[in-house]
Coordinates of N, CA and C in Angstrom, one line a residue:
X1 N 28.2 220.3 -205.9 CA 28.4 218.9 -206.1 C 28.0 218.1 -204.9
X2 N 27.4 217.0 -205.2 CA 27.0 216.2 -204.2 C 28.2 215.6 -203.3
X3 N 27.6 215.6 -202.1 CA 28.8 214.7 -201.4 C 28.4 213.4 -201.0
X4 N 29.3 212.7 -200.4 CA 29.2 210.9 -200.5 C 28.0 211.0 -199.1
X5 N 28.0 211.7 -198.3 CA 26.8 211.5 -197.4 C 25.3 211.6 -197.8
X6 N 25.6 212.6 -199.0 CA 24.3 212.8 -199.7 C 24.3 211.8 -200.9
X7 N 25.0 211.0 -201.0 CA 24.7 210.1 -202.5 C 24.4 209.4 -201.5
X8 N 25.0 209.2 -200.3 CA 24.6 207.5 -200.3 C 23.3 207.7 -198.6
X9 N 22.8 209.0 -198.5 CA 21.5 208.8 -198.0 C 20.4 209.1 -199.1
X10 N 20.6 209.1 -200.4 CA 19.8 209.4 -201.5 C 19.7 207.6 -201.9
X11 N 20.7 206.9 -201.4 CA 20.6 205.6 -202.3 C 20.0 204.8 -201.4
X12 N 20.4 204.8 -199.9 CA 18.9 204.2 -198.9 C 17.4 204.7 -199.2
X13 N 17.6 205.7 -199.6 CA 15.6 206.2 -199.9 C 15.9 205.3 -201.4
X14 N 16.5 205.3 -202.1 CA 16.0 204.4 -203.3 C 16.0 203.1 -202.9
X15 N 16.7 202.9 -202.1 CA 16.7 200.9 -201.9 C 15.5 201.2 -200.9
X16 N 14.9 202.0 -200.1 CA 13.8 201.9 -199.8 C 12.4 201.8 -200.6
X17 N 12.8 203.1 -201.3 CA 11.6 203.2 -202.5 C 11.1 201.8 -203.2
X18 N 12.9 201.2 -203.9 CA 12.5 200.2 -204.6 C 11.8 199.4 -203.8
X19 N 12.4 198.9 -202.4 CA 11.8 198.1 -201.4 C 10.3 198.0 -201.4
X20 N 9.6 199.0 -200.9 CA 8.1 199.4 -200.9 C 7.6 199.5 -202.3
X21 N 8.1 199.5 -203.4 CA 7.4 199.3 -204.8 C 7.7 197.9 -205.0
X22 N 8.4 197.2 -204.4 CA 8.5 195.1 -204.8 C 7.9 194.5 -203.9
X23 N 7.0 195.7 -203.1 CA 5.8 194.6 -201.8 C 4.7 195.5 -202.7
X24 N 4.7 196.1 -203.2 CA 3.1 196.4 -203.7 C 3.1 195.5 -205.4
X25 N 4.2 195.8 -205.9 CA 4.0 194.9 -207.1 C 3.6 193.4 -206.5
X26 N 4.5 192.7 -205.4 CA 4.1 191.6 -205.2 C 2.6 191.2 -205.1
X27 N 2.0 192.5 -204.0 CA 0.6 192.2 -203.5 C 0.0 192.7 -205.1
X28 N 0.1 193.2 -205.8 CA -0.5 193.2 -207.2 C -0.5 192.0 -207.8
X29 N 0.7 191.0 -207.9 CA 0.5 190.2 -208.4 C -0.7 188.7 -207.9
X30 N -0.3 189.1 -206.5 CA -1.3 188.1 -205.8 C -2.5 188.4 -205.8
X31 N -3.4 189.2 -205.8 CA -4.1 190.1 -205.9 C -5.0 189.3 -207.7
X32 N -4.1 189.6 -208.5 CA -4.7 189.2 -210.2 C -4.7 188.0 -210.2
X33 N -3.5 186.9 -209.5 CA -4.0 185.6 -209.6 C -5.1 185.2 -208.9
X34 N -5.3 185.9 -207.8 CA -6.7 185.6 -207.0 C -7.9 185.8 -207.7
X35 N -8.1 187.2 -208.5 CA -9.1 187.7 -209.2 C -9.3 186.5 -210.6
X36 N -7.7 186.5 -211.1 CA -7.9 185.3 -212.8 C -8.9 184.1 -212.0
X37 N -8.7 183.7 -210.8 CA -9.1 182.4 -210.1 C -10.7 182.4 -210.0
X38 N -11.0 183.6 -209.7 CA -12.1 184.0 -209.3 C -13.3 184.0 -210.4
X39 N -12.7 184.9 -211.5 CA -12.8 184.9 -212.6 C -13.6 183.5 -213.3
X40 N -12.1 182.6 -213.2 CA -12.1 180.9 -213.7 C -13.4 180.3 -213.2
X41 N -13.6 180.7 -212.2 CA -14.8 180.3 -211.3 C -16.3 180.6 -211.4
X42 N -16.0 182.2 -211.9 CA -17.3 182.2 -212.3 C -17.8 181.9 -213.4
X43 N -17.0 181.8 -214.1 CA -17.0 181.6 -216.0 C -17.5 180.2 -215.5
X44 N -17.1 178.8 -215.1 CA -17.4 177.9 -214.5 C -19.1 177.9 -214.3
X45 N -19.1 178.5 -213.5 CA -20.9 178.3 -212.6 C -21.7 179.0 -213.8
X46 N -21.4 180.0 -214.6 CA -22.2 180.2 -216.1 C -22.2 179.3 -216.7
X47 N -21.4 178.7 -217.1 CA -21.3 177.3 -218.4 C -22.0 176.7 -217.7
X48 N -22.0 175.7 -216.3 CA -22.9 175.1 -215.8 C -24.6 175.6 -215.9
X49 N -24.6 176.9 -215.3 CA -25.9 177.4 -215.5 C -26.6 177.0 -216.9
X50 N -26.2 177.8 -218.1 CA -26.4 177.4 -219.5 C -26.7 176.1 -219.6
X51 N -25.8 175.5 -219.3 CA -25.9 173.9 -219.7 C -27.3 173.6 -219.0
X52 N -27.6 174.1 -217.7 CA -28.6 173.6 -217.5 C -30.1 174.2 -217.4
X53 N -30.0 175.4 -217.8 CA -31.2 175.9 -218.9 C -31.3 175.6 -220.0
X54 N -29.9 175.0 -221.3 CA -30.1 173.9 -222.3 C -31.2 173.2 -222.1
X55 N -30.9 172.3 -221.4 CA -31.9 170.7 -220.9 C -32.9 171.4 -220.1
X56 N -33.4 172.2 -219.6 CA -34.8 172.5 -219.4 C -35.4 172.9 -220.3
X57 N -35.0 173.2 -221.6 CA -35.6 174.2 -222.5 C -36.0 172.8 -223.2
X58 N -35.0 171.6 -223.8 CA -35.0 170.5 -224.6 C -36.4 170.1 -223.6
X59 N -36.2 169.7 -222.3 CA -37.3 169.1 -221.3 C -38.6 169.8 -222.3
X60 N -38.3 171.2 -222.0 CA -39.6 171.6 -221.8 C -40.5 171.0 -223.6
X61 N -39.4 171.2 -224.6 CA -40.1 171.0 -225.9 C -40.5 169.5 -226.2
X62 N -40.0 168.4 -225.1 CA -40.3 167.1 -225.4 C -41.5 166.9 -224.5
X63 N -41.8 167.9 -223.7 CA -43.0 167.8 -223.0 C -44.5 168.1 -223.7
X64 N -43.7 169.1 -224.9 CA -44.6 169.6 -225.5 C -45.5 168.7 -226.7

């Protein structure tokens, strides 16, 4: 049977454990909103792009 020295240096390694797994979940989380941002941004400079090979393409057919 376990004793109270060994329950309760088993429960510091878990409050540690949890400890070190709520700083990597956190940097996970910061981490995905950085990337969704990043993401948002590039999706952004495509739509732009597009839009502006649209109007070259229209240019080009009213040139024609």
């Amino acid at each position: 049977m376990a004793t109270l020295k060994q329950l309760e240096k088993e429960a510091r390694q878990l409050e540690s454990t949890n400890c070190k797994l709520e700083n990597v979940l956190h940097q996970a989380e910061k981490d995905h909103e950085r990337l969704v941002e990043e993401l948002k941004s590039k999706e952004n400079s495509v739509s732009v792009t597009n839009r502006k090979i649209e109007q070259l393409g229209d240019e080009e057919s009213e040139l024609k």
